[in-house]
mmCIF file of C-alpha atoms in Angstrom:
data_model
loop_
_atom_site.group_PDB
_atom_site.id
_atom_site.type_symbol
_atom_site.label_atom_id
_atom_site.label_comp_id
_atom_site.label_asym_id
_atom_site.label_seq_id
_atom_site.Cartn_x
_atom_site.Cartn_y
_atom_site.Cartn_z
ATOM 1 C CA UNK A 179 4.764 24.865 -18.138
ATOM 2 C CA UNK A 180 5.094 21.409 -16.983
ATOM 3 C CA UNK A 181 8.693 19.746 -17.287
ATOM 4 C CA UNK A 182 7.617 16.514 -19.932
ATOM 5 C CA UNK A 183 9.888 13.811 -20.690
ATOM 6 C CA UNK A 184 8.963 10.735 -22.806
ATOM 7 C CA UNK A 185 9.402 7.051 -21.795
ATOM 8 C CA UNK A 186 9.747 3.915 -24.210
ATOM 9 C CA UNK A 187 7.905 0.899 -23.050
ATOM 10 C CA UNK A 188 8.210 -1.412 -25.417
ATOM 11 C CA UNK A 189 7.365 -0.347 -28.924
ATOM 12 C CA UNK A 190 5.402 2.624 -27.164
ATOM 13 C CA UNK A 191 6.552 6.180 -26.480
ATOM 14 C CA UNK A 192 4.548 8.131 -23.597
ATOM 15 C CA UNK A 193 4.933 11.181 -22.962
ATOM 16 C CA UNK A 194 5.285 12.001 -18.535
ATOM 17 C CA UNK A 195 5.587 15.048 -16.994
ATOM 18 C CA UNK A 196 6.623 16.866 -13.375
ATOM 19 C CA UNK A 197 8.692 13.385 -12.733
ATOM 20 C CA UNK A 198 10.670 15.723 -10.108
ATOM 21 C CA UNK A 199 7.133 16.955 -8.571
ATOM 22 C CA UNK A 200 6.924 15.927 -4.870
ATOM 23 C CA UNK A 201 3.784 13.520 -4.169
ATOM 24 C CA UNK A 202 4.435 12.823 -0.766
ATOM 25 C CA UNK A 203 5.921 15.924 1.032
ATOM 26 C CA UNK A 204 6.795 13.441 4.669
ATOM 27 C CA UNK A 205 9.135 11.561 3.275
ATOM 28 C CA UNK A 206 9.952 13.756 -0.361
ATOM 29 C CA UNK A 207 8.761 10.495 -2.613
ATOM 30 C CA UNK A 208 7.875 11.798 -6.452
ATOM 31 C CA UNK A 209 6.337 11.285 -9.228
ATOM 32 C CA UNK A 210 8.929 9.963 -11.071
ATOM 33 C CA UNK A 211 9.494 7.406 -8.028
ATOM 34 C CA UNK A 212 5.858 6.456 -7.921
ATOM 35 C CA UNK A 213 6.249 5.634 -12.004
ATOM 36 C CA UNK A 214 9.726 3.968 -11.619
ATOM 37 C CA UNK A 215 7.922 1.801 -8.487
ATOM 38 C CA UNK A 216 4.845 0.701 -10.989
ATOM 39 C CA UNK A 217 7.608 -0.026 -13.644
ATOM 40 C CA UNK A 218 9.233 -2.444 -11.204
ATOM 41 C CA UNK A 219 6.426 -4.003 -9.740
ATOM 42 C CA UNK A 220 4.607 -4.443 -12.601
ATOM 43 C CA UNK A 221 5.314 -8.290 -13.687
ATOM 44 C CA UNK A 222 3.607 -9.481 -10.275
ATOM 45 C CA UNK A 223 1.213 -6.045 -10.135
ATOM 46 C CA UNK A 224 -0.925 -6.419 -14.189
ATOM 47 C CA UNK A 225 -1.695 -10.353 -13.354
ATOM 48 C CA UNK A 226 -3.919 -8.576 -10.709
ATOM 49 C CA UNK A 227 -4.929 -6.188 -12.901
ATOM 50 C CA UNK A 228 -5.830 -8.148 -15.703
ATOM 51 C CA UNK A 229 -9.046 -7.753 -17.659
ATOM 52 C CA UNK A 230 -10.039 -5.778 -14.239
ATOM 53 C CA UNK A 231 -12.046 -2.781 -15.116
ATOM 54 C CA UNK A 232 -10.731 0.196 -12.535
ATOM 55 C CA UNK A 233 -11.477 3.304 -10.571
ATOM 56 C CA UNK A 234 -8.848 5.895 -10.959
ATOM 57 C CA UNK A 235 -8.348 7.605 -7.718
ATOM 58 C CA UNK A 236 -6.247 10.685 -8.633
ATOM 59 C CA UNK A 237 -3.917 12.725 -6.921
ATOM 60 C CA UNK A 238 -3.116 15.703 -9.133
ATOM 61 C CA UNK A 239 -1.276 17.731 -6.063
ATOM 62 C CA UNK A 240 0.310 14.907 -4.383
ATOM 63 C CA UNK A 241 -1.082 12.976 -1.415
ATOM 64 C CA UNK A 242 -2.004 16.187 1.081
ATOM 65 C CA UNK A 243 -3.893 17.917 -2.118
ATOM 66 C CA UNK A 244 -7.351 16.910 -3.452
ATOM 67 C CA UNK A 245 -7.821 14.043 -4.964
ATOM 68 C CA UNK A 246 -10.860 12.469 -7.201
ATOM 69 C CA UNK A 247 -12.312 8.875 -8.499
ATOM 70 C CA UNK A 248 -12.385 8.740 -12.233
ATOM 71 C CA UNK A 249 -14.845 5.941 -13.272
ATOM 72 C CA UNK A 250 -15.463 6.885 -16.517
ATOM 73 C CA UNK A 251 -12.155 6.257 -18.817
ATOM 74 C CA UNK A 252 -10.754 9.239 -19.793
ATOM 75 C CA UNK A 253 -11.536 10.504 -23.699
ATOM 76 C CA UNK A 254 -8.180 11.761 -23.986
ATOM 77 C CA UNK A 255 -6.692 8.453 -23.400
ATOM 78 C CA UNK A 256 -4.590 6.560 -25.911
ATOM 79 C CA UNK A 257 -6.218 4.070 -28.312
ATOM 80 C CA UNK A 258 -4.275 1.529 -26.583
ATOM 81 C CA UNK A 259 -5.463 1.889 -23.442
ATOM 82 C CA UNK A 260 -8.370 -0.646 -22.942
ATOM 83 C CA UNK A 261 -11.841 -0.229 -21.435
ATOM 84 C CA UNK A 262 -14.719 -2.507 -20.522
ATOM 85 C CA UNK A 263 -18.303 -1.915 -20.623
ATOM 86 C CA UNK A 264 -20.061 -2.152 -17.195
ATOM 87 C CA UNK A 265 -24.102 -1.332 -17.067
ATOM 88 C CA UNK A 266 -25.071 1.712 -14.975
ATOM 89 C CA UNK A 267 -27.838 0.686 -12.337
ATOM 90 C CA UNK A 268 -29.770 3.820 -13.826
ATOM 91 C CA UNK A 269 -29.206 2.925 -17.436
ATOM 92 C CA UNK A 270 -26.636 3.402 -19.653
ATOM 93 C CA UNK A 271 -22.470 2.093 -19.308
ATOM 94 C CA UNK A 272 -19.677 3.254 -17.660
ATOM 95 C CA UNK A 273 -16.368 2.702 -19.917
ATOM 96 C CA UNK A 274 -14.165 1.609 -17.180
ATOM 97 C CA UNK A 275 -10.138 1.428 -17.734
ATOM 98 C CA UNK A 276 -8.530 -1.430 -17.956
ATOM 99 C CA UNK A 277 -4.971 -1.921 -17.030
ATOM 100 C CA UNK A 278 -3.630 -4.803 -19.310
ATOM 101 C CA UNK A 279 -0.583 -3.430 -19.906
ATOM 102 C CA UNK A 280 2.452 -1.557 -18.637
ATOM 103 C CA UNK A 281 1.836 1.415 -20.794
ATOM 104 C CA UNK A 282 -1.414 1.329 -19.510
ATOM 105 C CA UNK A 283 -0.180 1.670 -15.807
ATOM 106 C CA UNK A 284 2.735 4.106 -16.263
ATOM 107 C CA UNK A 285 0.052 6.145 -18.524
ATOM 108 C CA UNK A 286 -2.308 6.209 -15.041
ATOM 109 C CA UNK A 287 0.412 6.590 -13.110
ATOM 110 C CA UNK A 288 1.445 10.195 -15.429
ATOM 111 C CA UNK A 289 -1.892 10.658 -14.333
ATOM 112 C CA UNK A 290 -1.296 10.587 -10.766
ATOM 113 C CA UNK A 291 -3.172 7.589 -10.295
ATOM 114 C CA UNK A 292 -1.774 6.476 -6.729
ATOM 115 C CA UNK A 293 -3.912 4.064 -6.123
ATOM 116 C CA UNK A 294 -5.664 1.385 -8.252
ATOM 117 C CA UNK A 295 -9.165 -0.001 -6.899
ATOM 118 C CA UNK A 296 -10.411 -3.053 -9.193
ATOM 119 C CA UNK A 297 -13.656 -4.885 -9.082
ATOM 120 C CA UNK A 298 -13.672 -9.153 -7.895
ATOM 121 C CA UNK A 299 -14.349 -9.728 -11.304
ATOM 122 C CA UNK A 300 -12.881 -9.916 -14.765
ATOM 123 C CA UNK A 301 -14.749 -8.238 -17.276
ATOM 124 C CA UNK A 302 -16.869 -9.565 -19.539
ATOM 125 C CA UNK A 303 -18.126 -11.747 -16.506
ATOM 126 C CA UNK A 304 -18.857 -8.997 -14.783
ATOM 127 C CA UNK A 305 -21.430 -10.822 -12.098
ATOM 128 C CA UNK A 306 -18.487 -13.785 -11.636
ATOM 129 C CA UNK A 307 -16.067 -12.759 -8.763
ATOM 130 C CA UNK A 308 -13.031 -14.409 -8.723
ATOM 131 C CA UNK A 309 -12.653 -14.466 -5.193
ATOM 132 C CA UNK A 310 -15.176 -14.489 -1.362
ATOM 133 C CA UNK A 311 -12.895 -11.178 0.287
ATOM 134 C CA UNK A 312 -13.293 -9.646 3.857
ATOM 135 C CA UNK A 313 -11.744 -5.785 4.505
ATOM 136 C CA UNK A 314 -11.022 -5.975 8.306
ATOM 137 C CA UNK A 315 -11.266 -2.490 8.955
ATOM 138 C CA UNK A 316 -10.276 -1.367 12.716
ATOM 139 C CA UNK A 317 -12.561 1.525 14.514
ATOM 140 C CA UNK A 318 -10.393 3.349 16.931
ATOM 141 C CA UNK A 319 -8.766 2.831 19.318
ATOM 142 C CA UNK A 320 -8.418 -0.971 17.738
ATOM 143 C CA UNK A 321 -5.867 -0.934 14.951
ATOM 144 C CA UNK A 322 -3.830 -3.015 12.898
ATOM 145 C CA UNK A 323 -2.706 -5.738 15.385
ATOM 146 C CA UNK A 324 -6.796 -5.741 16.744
ATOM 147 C CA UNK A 325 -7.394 -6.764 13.116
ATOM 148 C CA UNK A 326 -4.636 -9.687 13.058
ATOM 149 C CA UNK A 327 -6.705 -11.537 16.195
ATOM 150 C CA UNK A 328 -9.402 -10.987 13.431
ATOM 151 C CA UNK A 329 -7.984 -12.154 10.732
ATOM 152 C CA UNK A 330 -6.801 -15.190 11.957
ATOM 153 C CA UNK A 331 -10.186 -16.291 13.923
ATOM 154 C CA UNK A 332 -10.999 -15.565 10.082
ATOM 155 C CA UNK A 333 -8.718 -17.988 8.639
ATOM 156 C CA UNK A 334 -9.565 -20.735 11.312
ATOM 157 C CA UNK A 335 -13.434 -20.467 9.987
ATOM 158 C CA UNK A 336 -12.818 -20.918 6.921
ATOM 159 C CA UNK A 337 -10.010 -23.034 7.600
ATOM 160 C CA UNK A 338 -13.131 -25.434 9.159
ATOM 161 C CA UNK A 339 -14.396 -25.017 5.337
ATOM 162 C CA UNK A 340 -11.445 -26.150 3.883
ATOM 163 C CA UNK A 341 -11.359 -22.829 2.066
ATOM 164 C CA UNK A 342 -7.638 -21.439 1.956
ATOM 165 C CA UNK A 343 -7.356 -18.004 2.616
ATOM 166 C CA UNK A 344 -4.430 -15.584 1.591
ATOM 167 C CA UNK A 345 -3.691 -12.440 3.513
ATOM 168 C CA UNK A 346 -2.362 -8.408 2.279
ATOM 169 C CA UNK A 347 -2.175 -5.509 4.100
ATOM 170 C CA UNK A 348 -4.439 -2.952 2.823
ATOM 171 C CA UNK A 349 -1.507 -0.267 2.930
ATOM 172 C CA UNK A 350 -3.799 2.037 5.588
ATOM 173 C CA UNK A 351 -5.467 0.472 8.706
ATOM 174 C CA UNK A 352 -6.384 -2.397 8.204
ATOM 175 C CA UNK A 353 -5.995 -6.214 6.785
ATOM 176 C CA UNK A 354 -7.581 -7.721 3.819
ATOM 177 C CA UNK A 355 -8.518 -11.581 3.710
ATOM 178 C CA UNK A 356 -9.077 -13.111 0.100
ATOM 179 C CA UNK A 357 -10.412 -17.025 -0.240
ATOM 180 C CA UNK A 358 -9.709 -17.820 -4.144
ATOM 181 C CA UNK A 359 -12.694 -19.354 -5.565
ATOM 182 C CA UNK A 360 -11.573 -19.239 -9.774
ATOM 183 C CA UNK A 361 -14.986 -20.863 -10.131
ATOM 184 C CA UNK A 362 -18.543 -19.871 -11.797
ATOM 185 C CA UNK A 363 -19.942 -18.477 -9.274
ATOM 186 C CA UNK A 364 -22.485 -14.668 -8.696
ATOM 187 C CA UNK A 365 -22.026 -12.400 -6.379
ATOM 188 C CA UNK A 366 -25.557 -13.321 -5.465
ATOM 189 C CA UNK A 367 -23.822 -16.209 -3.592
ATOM 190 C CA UNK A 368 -20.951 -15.118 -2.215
ATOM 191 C CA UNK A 369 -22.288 -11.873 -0.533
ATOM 192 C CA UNK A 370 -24.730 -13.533 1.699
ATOM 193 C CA UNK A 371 -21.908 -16.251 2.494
ATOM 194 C CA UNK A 372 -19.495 -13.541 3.698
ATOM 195 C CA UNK A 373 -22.328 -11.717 5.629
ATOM 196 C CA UNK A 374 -23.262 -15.001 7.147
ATOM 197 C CA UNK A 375 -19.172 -15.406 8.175
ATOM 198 C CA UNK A 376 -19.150 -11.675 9.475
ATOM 199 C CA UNK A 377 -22.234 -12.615 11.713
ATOM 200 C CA UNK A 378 -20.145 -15.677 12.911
ATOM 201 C CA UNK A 379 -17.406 -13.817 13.611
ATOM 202 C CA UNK A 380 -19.495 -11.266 15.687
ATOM 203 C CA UNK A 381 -21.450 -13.752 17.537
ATOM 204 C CA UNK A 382 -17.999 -15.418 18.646
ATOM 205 C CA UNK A 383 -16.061 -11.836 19.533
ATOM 206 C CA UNK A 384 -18.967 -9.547 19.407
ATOM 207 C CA UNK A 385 -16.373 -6.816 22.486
ATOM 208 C CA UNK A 386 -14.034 -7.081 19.733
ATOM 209 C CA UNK A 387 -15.466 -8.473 16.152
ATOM 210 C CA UNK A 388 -18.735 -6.252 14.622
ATOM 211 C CA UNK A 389 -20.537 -7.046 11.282
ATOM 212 C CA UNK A 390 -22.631 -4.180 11.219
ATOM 213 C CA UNK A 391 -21.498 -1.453 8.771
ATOM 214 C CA UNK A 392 -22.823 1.384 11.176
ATOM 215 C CA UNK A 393 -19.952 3.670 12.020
ATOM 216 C CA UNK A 394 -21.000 4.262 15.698
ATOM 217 C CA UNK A 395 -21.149 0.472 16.353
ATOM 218 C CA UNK A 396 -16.801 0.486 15.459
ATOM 219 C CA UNK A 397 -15.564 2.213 18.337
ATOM 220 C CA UNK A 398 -12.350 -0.535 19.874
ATOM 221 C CA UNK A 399 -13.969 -2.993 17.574
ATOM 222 C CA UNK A 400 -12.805 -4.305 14.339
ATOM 223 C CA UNK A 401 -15.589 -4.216 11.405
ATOM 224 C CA UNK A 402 -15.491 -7.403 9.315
ATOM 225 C CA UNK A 403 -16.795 -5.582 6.364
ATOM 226 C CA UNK A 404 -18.279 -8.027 4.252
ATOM 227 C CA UNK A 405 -20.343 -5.671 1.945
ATOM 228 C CA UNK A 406 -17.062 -5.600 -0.646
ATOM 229 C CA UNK A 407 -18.196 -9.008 -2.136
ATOM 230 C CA UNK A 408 -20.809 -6.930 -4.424
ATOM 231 C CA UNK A 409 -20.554 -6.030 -8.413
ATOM 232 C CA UNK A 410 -20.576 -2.520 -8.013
ATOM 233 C CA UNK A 411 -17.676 -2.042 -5.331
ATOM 234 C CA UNK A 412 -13.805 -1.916 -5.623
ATOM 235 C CA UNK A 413 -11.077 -2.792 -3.499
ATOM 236 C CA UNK A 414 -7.662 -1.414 -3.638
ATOM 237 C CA UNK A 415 -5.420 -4.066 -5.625
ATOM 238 C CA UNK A 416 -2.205 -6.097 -4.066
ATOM 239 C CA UNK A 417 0.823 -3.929 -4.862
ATOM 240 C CA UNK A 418 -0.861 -0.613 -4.762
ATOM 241 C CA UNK A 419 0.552 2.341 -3.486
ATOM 242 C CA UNK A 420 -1.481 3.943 -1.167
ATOM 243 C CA UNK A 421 -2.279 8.122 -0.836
ATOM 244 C CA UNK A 422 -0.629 8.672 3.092
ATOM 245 C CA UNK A 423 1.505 10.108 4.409
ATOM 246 C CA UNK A 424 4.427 7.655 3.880
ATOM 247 C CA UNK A 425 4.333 5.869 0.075
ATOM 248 C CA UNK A 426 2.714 2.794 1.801
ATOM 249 C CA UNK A 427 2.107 -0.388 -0.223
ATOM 250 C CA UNK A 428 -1.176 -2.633 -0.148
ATOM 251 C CA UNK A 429 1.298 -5.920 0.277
ATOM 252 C CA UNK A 430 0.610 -9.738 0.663
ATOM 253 C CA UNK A 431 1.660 -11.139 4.057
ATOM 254 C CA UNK A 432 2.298 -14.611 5.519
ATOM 255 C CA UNK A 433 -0.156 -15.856 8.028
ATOM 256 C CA UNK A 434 2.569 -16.413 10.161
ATOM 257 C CA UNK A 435 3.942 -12.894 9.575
ATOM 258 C CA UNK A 436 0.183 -12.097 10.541
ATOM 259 C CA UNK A 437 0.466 -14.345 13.805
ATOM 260 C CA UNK A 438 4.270 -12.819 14.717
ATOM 261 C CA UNK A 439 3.103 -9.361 14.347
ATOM 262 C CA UNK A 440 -0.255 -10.102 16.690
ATOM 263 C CA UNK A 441 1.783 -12.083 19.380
ATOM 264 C CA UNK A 442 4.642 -9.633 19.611
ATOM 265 C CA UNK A 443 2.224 -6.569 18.970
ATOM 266 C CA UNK A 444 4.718 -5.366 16.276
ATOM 267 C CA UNK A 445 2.597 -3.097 14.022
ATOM 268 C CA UNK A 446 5.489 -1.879 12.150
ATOM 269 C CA UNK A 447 6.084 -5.896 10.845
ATOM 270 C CA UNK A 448 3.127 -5.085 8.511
ATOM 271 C CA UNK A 449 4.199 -1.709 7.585
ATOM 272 C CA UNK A 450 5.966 -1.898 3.980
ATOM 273 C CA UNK A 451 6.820 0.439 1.455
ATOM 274 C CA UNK A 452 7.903 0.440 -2.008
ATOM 275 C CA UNK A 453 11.620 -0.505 -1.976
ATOM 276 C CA UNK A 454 10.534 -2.734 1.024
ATOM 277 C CA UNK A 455 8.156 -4.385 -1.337
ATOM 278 C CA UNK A 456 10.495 -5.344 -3.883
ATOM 279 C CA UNK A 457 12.443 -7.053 -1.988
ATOM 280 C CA UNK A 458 10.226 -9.081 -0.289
ATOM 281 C CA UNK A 459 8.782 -10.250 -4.030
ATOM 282 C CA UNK A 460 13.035 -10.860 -5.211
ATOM 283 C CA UNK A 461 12.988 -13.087 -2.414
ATOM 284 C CA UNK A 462 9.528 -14.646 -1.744
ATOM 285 C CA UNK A 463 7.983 -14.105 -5.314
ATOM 286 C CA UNK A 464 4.449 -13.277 -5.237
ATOM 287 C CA UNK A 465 2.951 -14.511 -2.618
ATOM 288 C CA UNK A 466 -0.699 -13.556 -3.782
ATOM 289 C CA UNK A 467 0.103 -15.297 -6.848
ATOM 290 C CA UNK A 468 -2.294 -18.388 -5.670
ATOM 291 C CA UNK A 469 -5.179 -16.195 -5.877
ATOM 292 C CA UNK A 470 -4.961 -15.703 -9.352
ATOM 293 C CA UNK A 471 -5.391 -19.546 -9.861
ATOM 294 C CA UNK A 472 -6.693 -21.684 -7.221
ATOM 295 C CA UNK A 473 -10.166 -23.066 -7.585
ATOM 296 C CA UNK A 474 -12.320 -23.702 -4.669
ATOM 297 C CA UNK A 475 -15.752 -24.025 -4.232
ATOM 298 C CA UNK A 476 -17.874 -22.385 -1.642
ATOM 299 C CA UNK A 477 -19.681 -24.915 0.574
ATOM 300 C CA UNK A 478 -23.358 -24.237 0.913
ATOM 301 C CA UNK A 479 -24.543 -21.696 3.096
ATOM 302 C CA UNK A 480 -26.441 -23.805 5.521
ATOM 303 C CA UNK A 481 -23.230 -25.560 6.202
ATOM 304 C CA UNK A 482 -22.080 -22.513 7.476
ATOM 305 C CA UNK A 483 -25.379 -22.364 9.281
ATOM 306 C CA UNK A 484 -25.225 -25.664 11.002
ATOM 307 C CA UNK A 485 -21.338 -25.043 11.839
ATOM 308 C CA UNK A 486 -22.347 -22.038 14.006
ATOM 309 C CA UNK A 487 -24.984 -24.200 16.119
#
């Protein structure tokens, strides 16, 4: 029988279990650690979250066991635990989750929800992303550092745009680039835009920058993946823990932390985990906390076009 405990969050009781249970047998991180993280992080973590619909991606055996993406909100979940409706392509709705509050995240997190994917948008507006984002994803032998010269050719463009940009780690390979837009706005807009950037990029680098999704064009190369900017795909939220084999954290990042870590070609400067990542928030605050707010318009696409000539 599994060992079950009960937690009080506010005027809530859940019931957890296995909080001893080892998730991640490297480094000996549990359960109960991965729920006492989510607890801590949580007043800069549900901001992101909010009115998100999400993919759980569960870990029932811990990081090295099987794991599956639960799109459909469970039936057994509590009353309190909030879904939104988003349209199947073949017909029907998927009742997503929606993390809203921090019952809500310790209840995914009893459910060995390591990592929380959300969708650019806020649900009801379901075709209105919030933000234009770019997963720099590095095909080996390029890594992390191969996706910092990326990144900040990346933030230069748009930069040129007068779009700001914010940066994160995405807590595996790569780096994640987010321009805050807070504006109406379809992805029927801003996916071409960030294809037509991609393309850019690639025509400037194309030994070291590529645009096209096809695996066998990654090798050394750094994808620019683009594609992310679409209604039906997720992207792992700031502050989530990541399934590796260290408790690894998808955290925000200076661009000059970005710039140190590429000139002195430091990959462990953009390494953080979870006790690492609450310290950098008790001194910095959130530093992804602009995305949430700023409002910028996208320039129109031939402007990009003519920029590139």
């Amino acid at each position: 029988m599994p060992e079950k405990s009960q937690l009080k969050i506010g005027n809530r009781t859940i019931e957890v279990s296995n909080l001893n249970k080892v998730f991640y047998p490297q480094t000996g991180f549990t359960k109960g650690q991965i729920i006492d993280y989510y607890i801590r992080v949580s007043p800069f973590l549900l901001p992101h979250l909010k009115d998100r619909p999400i993919s759980l991606k569960r870990y029932p055996n811990g990081v090295e066991g099987f794991f599956f993406y639960e799109k459909e909100c469970p039936s057994h979940r509590p009353g309190w635990v909030e879904t939104a409706e988003v349209p199947r392509s073949e017909g029907g709705e998927i009742h997503y989750c929606v993390m809203n509050s921090l019952s809500a995240l310790v209840w995914a997190a009893n459910l060995a929800d390591l990592e929380l994917h959300v969708f650019l948008h806020r649900a009801p507006k379901i075709e209105q992303p919030n933000s234009l984002v770019f997963d720099l994803d590095p095909g080996a032998p390029a890594d992390i550092l191969d996706c910092c010269g990326a990144a900040l050719q990346l933030k230069a463009l748009l930069d040129g745009l007068k779009l700001k940009s914010f940066a994160k780690t995405s807590g595996s390979k790569g780096l994640q680039v987010y321009a805050p837009l807070n504006s109406p706005i379809t992805y029927e807009k801003t996916k071409p835009f960030a294809h037509a950037i991609a393309i850019q990029l690639e025509t400037a680098s194309p030994k070291t920058i590529v645009s096209n999704m096809q695996k066998s064009l990654r090798k050394g190369k750094v994808l620019v993946d683009w594609s992310q900017n679409d209604s039906h795909k997720t992207t792992v939220c700031v502050y989530s823990l990541r399934a590796k084999e260290r408790p690894s954290v998808s955290t925000p990042v200076t661009w000059e932390e970005v710039e140190t870590a590429f000139k002195k070609k430091d990959a462990k400067k953009l390494a953080f985990e979870p006790e690492q990542v609450l310290r950098r928030i008790e001194k910095h605050g959130d530093l992804f906390a602009p995305v949430l707010k700023l409002k910028q318009k996208l320039p129109p696409l031939n402007v990009l076009h003519d920029s590139s000539r």
